[in-house]
Amino acid sequence: MTNTAAASHRPTPAIEAMNLLWITAGLGCDGDTIAITAATQPSLEDLVRGVLPDVPRLNFHNPVLAYENGDEYLDICHRAAEGRLDPLILVVEGSIPNEKNKDEGFWAAMGVDKATGQPITTCEWIDRIAPHAWAVVAAGTCATYGGIHAMEGNPTGCMGLADYLGWQWKSKSGIPIVCVPGCPVQPDNFMETLLYLLRQAGGSAPMIPLDEALRPTWLFSQTVHEGCDRGGRYEQAQFTDVYGNEQCIVKLGCWGPVVQCNVGKRGWMGGVGGCPNVGGVCIGCTMPGFPDKFMPFMDEPPGAKLSTRAVSMYGKTVHALRGFTRASLNREPEWRRSAEDKSV
Ligand code: SF4
Ligand code: SF4
Ligand code: SF4
């Protein structure tokens, strides 16, 4: 079958192209924007060039990566706010501040309103654009649940997108807010979520499945521990209290056994890395309780003392017994060895 013939049998996507407007004007560091440039499953370039069959092409607008700047870039935002960038996925990066907790000034803004001469706050942009969006996505922990900027005592009162718009909020097409947490977001986790939404928009995927924290279920249903390279060390009670070796680092503060995140299994870039795999304790950055409930970061988690004590009771014995078995399995069966070799 020729390529042309194969193409003629493909279903036509319900839409040819999807616009994506990415706001980085929350309280954040643009780290999620930088992170997704490392994605390969799919890459940003794949979606922008529209090379995947039956997936609408992406018209991508992000101020950090855009060629346009100044008024030329803001024109795209104004078109989105007026409903003239349709269909549209709105992506928000960075925490959303509480602009009502002070008498004057503002915490975060982008551009100037020509009519009033006043800065347009990030909250105003979200208020104007979100009602026109086919879907709204929060990228990174700041935008999903508030993240570092929302920790107790911060003056901005900032919060995640679901706290700002409401956890029951739905887009005009009936899609809840889609949260892809991580500080920064794991590159392929974000791009795979985007690919899913494009497939949904194109008519080839059902409603995106989300958990109670609005995370894509297939990405966040397992713990770090379940995919960690050091999982076998934990099971055999090989715990370390110093950095720089291959043993389990739970006593150094790793929260992996209870944190829902797939970087242990997926790695960070091209399958390489992933916090505990490369010796960094998991501090729970994909969880709504981050950071307050995970601090102080370098202390052994409260439940770890009990669980490691329980594992130690059988883990060391199991490890020793496995050592005997492995030594035996490393020798050929006796009948394959010559009489001379058997004497060795
Ligand atoms: Fe930066 Fe992390 Fe916040 Fe993303 S979640 S904006 S990487 S601090
Ligand atoms: Fe589990 Fe962390 Fe140990 Fe990995 S390093 S096995 S995630 S406790
Ligand atoms: Fe965040 Fe832990 Fe996942 Fe690393 S392993 S990205 S610290 S949740």
Coordinates of C-alpha atoms and ligand atoms in Angstrom, one line a residue:
M1 CA 0.0 0.0 0.0
T2 CA 1.4 3.4 -0.9
N3 CA 1.6 6.2 1.6
T4 CA -0.9 8.1 -0.4
A5 CA -3.4 5.2 -0.2
A6 CA -2.7 4.8 3.6
A7 CA -3.3 8.5 4.1
S8 CA -6.6 8.4 2.2
H9 CA -8.0 5.8 4.7
R10 CA -7.1 7.9 7.8
P11 CA -10.0 9.6 9.5
T12 CA -9.8 13.4 9.1
P13 CA -9.3 15.1 12.5
A14 CA -12.3 17.1 13.7
I15 CA -10.0 20.2 13.6
E16 CA -6.9 20.9 11.5
A17 CA -5.1 23.1 14.0
M18 CA -5.2 24.1 17.7
N19 CA -4.0 27.4 19.1
L20 CA -2.1 27.3 22.4
L21 CA -1.5 30.4 24.5
W22 CA 0.9 29.9 27.4
I23 CA 0.9 32.5 30.1
T24 CA 4.1 32.7 32.1
A25 CA 3.2 35.8 34.1
G26 CA 2.3 34.0 37.3
L27 CA 4.7 33.8 40.2
G28 CA 7.2 31.4 38.8
C29 CA 10.6 31.0 37.1
D30 CA 9.7 29.9 33.5
G31 CA 11.3 26.5 34.4
D32 CA 8.3 24.6 33.0
T33 CA 8.7 26.3 29.6
I34 CA 12.3 25.5 29.6
A35 CA 11.6 21.9 30.7
I36 CA 9.3 21.1 27.8
T37 CA 11.9 22.0 25.2
A38 CA 13.6 18.7 26.3
A39 CA 10.6 16.5 25.6
T40 CA 10.7 13.8 23.0
Q41 CA 7.4 11.9 23.5
P42 CA 6.3 13.9 21.6
S43 CA 8.6 16.9 21.1
L44 CA 7.3 20.4 20.9
E45 CA 8.7 20.5 17.3
D46 CA 6.6 17.4 16.4
L47 CA 3.4 19.1 17.4
V48 CA 4.2 22.5 15.9
R49 CA 5.1 21.0 12.6
G50 CA 2.1 18.7 12.7
V51 CA 4.0 15.6 11.8
L52 CA 1.8 13.1 13.8
P53 CA -1.0 11.5 11.9
D54 CA -4.5 12.5 12.9
V55 CA -3.3 15.0 15.4
P56 CA -4.2 18.7 14.9
R57 CA -1.2 20.9 14.3
L58 CA -0.3 23.3 17.2
N59 CA 0.0 27.0 16.8
F60 CA 2.2 27.6 19.8
H61 CA 2.4 31.0 21.6
N62 CA 4.7 31.3 24.6
P63 CA 6.4 34.6 25.5
V64 CA 9.7 32.9 26.5
L65 CA 10.0 31.0 23.2
A66 CA 8.1 33.4 20.9
Y67 CA 9.7 35.3 17.9
E68 CA 7.1 38.1 18.5
N69 CA 7.6 40.5 21.3
G70 CA 6.1 43.7 22.7
D71 CA 2.8 44.8 21.2
E72 CA 3.1 42.1 18.5
Y73 CA 3.1 39.4 21.1
L74 CA 0.4 41.1 23.2
D75 CA -1.9 41.2 20.2
I76 CA -2.1 37.4 20.3
C77 CA -3.2 37.7 24.0
H78 CA -5.8 40.3 23.2
R79 CA -7.2 38.2 20.4
A80 CA -7.5 35.2 22.8
A81 CA -9.2 37.5 25.4
E82 CA -11.8 38.5 22.7
G83 CA -12.4 34.9 21.6
R84 CA -10.7 35.4 18.3
L85 CA -8.1 32.7 18.8
D86 CA -10.3 29.7 18.4
P87 CA -10.0 26.8 19.2
L88 CA -7.7 27.5 22.1
I89 CA -5.8 25.7 24.8
L90 CA -4.8 28.1 27.6
V91 CA -1.7 27.0 29.6
V92 CA -0.9 28.8 32.8
E93 CA 2.6 28.6 34.4
G94 CA 3.4 30.1 37.8
S95 CA 1.2 30.7 40.9
I96 CA -1.8 33.0 40.7
P97 CA -1.6 35.8 43.3
N98 CA -4.4 37.1 45.4
E99 CA -4.8 40.6 44.0
K100 CA -7.5 41.4 46.6
N101 CA -5.4 41.1 49.8
K102 CA -4.0 44.7 49.7
D103 CA -5.2 48.2 49.2
E104 CA -3.0 49.1 46.2
G105 CA -0.5 47.8 43.7
F106 CA -0.4 44.4 42.2
W107 CA 1.6 41.2 42.5
A108 CA 1.9 40.0 38.9
A109 CA 1.0 41.5 35.5
M110 CA 1.8 41.4 31.8
G111 CA 1.4 44.3 29.4
V112 CA -0.5 47.6 29.7
D113 CA -4.2 48.3 29.1
K114 CA -4.2 51.0 26.4
A115 CA -7.5 52.4 27.5
T116 CA -6.5 52.9 31.2
G117 CA -2.7 53.0 31.0
Q118 CA -2.7 50.5 33.9
P119 CA -0.9 47.1 33.9
I120 CA -3.1 44.1 33.1
T121 CA -2.7 41.7 36.0
T122 CA -2.2 38.0 35.5
C123 CA -5.6 37.4 37.2
E124 CA -7.3 39.7 34.6
W125 CA -5.7 37.8 31.7
I126 CA -7.0 34.5 33.2
D127 CA -10.5 36.0 33.8
R128 CA -10.6 37.3 30.2
I129 CA -9.2 34.3 28.4
A130 CA -10.3 31.2 30.3
P131 CA -14.0 31.5 29.3
H132 CA -13.0 31.3 25.6
A133 CA -10.7 28.3 26.0
W134 CA -11.5 24.8 24.7
A135 CA -9.3 23.5 27.6
V136 CA -7.2 25.0 30.4
V137 CA -4.0 23.4 31.6
A138 CA -1.9 24.2 34.6
A139 CA 1.8 23.5 33.9
G140 CA 4.1 22.9 36.9
T141 CA 3.4 22.8 40.6
C142 CA 3.1 26.6 41.0
A143 CA 0.2 26.8 38.6
T144 CA -1.4 23.5 39.7
Y145 CA -1.4 23.9 43.5
G146 CA 0.6 27.1 44.3
G147 CA 4.0 25.5 44.8
I148 CA 6.9 27.1 46.6
H149 CA 5.4 30.6 46.3
A150 CA 2.2 29.6 48.1
M151 CA 3.9 28.2 51.2
E152 CA 2.7 29.4 54.6
G153 CA 3.5 33.0 55.4
N154 CA 3.9 34.3 51.9
P155 CA 2.5 37.8 51.5
T156 CA 1.0 37.3 48.0
G157 CA -1.7 34.9 49.1
C158 CA -0.9 33.0 45.8
M159 CA -2.6 29.8 44.8
G160 CA -3.0 27.2 42.1
L161 CA -5.4 27.5 39.1
A162 CA -8.0 25.2 40.6
D163 CA -8.1 27.3 43.8
Y164 CA -8.4 30.4 41.7
L165 CA -11.1 29.3 39.1
G166 CA -12.7 26.7 41.4
W167 CA -12.1 22.9 41.6
Q168 CA -15.4 22.2 39.8
W169 CA -14.6 24.7 37.0
K170 CA -15.0 23.4 33.4
S171 CA -14.1 24.9 30.1
K172 CA -16.7 25.7 27.5
S173 CA -16.2 22.2 26.1
G174 CA -16.8 20.7 29.5
I175 CA -13.2 19.7 30.3
P176 CA -12.1 20.2 34.0
I177 CA -8.8 22.1 34.6
V178 CA -6.0 19.7 33.7
C179 CA -3.1 19.8 36.2
V180 CA 0.4 18.6 35.3
P181 CA 2.4 19.2 38.4
G182 CA 6.2 18.9 39.0
C183 CA 8.8 21.5 39.8
P184 CA 9.5 21.7 37.0
V185 CA 7.1 19.6 35.1
Q186 CA 8.6 16.4 33.7
P187 CA 9.0 17.3 30.0
D188 CA 7.3 14.2 28.5
N189 CA 4.5 14.3 31.1
F190 CA 3.5 17.7 29.9
M191 CA 3.8 17.0 26.2
E192 CA 2.0 13.6 26.4
T193 CA -0.9 15.4 28.2
L194 CA -0.9 17.9 25.4
L195 CA -0.9 15.2 22.8
Y196 CA -3.8 13.5 24.6
L197 CA -5.8 16.8 24.5
L198 CA -5.0 17.3 20.8
R199 CA -6.2 13.8 20.1
Q200 CA -9.4 14.5 22.1
A201 CA -9.9 17.7 20.2
G202 CA -9.3 15.8 16.9
G203 CA -12.0 13.3 17.9
S204 CA -9.8 10.3 18.3
A205 CA -9.7 10.1 22.2
P206 CA -12.3 10.2 24.9
M207 CA -12.5 12.7 27.8
I208 CA -9.1 12.9 29.4
P209 CA -9.1 10.9 32.7
L210 CA -8.1 12.9 35.7
D211 CA -7.7 12.0 39.4
E212 CA -9.1 13.9 42.4
A213 CA -6.2 16.4 42.2
L214 CA -7.0 16.9 38.4
R215 CA -3.8 15.1 37.3
P216 CA -3.9 12.7 34.3
T217 CA -4.4 9.3 35.9
W218 CA -2.1 7.3 33.7
L219 CA 0.8 9.6 34.7
F220 CA 0.3 10.0 38.4
S221 CA -1.3 6.8 39.8
Q222 CA 1.9 5.1 40.9
T223 CA 4.4 6.2 43.5
V224 CA 8.0 7.2 42.9
H225 CA 9.0 4.2 45.0
E226 CA 7.2 1.7 42.6
G227 CA 9.4 2.8 39.7
C228 CA 12.6 3.7 41.5
D229 CA 15.9 2.1 40.5
R230 CA 16.7 1.8 44.3
G231 CA 13.5 -0.2 45.1
G232 CA 15.3 -3.5 45.4
R233 CA 17.7 -1.9 47.9
Y234 CA 14.8 -0.8 50.0
E235 CA 13.3 -4.2 50.0
Q236 CA 16.6 -5.7 51.2
A237 CA 17.0 -3.1 53.9
Q238 CA 20.0 -1.4 52.3
F239 CA 19.6 2.1 53.6
T240 CA 22.3 4.7 53.6
D241 CA 22.7 7.8 55.7
V242 CA 25.3 9.4 53.3
Y243 CA 25.0 10.6 49.7
G244 CA 27.0 9.1 46.9
N245 CA 26.2 5.4 46.8
E246 CA 23.6 3.2 45.3
Q247 CA 21.6 2.4 48.4
C248 CA 18.1 3.6 49.3
I249 CA 18.1 7.2 50.5
V250 CA 14.8 7.1 52.5
K251 CA 16.8 8.0 55.7
L252 CA 18.1 11.1 54.0
G253 CA 14.6 12.4 53.5
C254 CA 13.1 10.5 50.4
W255 CA 9.3 10.7 50.3
G256 CA 9.1 8.3 47.3
P257 CA 7.0 5.6 49.0
V258 CA 4.0 7.9 49.3
V259 CA 4.5 10.4 46.5
Q260 CA 2.6 10.0 43.2
C261 CA 5.1 10.7 40.4
N262 CA 6.5 8.7 37.5
V263 CA 10.0 10.1 37.2
G264 CA 11.5 7.1 38.9
K265 CA 10.2 5.0 36.0
R266 CA 10.3 7.5 33.2
G267 CA 13.5 9.3 34.0
W268 CA 13.9 13.0 33.2
M269 CA 15.2 13.5 29.7
G270 CA 15.2 10.7 27.1
G271 CA 14.7 8.1 29.9
V272 CA 17.8 9.3 31.8
G273 CA 17.7 10.6 35.4
G274 CA 14.8 10.9 37.8
C275 CA 15.4 12.3 41.3
P276 CA 16.1 9.2 43.5
N277 CA 17.5 7.3 40.6
V278 CA 20.4 9.8 40.5
G279 CA 20.7 10.3 44.3
G280 CA 18.3 13.1 45.0
V281 CA 15.6 12.6 47.7
C282 CA 12.0 13.0 46.5
I283 CA 10.6 16.1 48.2
G284 CA 7.0 15.5 46.9
C285 CA 6.8 18.3 44.3
T286 CA 3.9 16.8 42.4
M287 CA 1.6 16.7 45.4
P288 CA -0.9 19.4 46.4
G289 CA 0.6 19.4 50.0
F290 CA 4.0 20.5 48.6
P291 CA 6.0 22.2 50.1
D292 CA 4.6 22.7 53.6
K293 CA 3.7 19.1 54.3
F294 CA 7.2 17.8 53.2
M295 CA 9.4 20.2 55.2
P296 CA 12.1 20.1 56.4
F297 CA 13.2 18.6 53.2
M298 CA 16.3 16.7 54.3
D299 CA 14.8 15.0 57.4
E300 CA 13.7 11.3 57.4
P301 CA 9.9 11.3 56.7
P302 CA 7.9 10.4 59.8
G303 CA 6.5 7.1 58.4
A304 CA 9.9 6.0 57.2
K305 CA 11.2 5.1 60.7
L306 CA 8.5 2.6 61.3
S307 CA 8.5 1.2 57.7
T308 CA 12.3 0.8 57.5
R309 CA 12.4 -0.9 60.9
A310 CA 9.8 -3.4 59.7
V311 CA 11.7 -4.0 56.4
S312 CA 15.0 -4.4 58.3
M313 CA 13.5 -7.3 60.2
Y314 CA 13.3 -9.5 57.1
G315 CA 15.2 -7.5 54.5
K316 CA 18.7 -8.3 55.8
T317 CA 17.9 -12.0 56.1
V318 CA 16.4 -12.1 52.7
H319 CA 19.5 -10.4 51.3
A320 CA 21.8 -12.9 52.9
L321 CA 19.8 -15.9 51.6
R322 CA 19.7 -14.4 48.1
G323 CA 23.5 -14.1 48.3
F324 CA 23.7 -17.9 48.8
T325 CA 21.3 -18.6 46.0
R326 CA 23.1 -16.2 43.6
A327 CA 26.5 -17.9 44.4
S328 CA 24.9 -21.2 43.5
L329 CA 23.3 -19.9 40.3
N330 CA 26.6 -18.4 39.2
R331 CA 28.1 -22.0 39.0
E332 CA 27.3 -24.4 36.2
P333 CA 25.5 -27.7 37.1
E334 CA 27.9 -30.3 38.4
W335 CA 27.4 -32.7 35.5
R336 CA 28.7 -30.1 33.0
R337 CA 32.1 -29.9 34.8
S338 CA 35.0 -32.2 34.3
A339 CA 36.3 -34.3 37.1
E340 CA 39.4 -32.0 37.1
D341 CA 37.2 -28.9 37.4
K342 CA 35.1 -30.4 40.2
S343 CA 38.2 -30.6 42.4
V344 CA 38.7 -26.9 42.1
Ligands
SF4_1 FE1 9.4 27.4 38.5 FE2 8.9 25.1 39.8 FE3 7.1 27.1 39.8 FE4 7.5 25.7 37.5 S1 6.7 24.9 39.4 S2 7.4 28.0 37.7 S3 9.7 25.2 37.7 S4 9.2 27.2 40.7
SF4_2 FE1 11.8 4.4 47.6 FE2 13.2 6.7 47.8 FE3 14.4 4.4 48.5 FE4 13.8 4.9 45.9 S1 15.2 6.0 47.2 S2 13.5 3.0 47.0 S3 11.8 6.0 46.1 S4 12.6 5.3 49.5
SF4_3 FE1 9.2 15.8 42.4 FE2 9.7 13.6 43.8 FE3 8.9 13.4 41.3 FE4 11.3 14.3 41.9 S1 10.6 12.3 42.3 S2 9.9 15.2 40.4 S3 10.9 15.5 43.8 S4 7.7 14.2 43.0

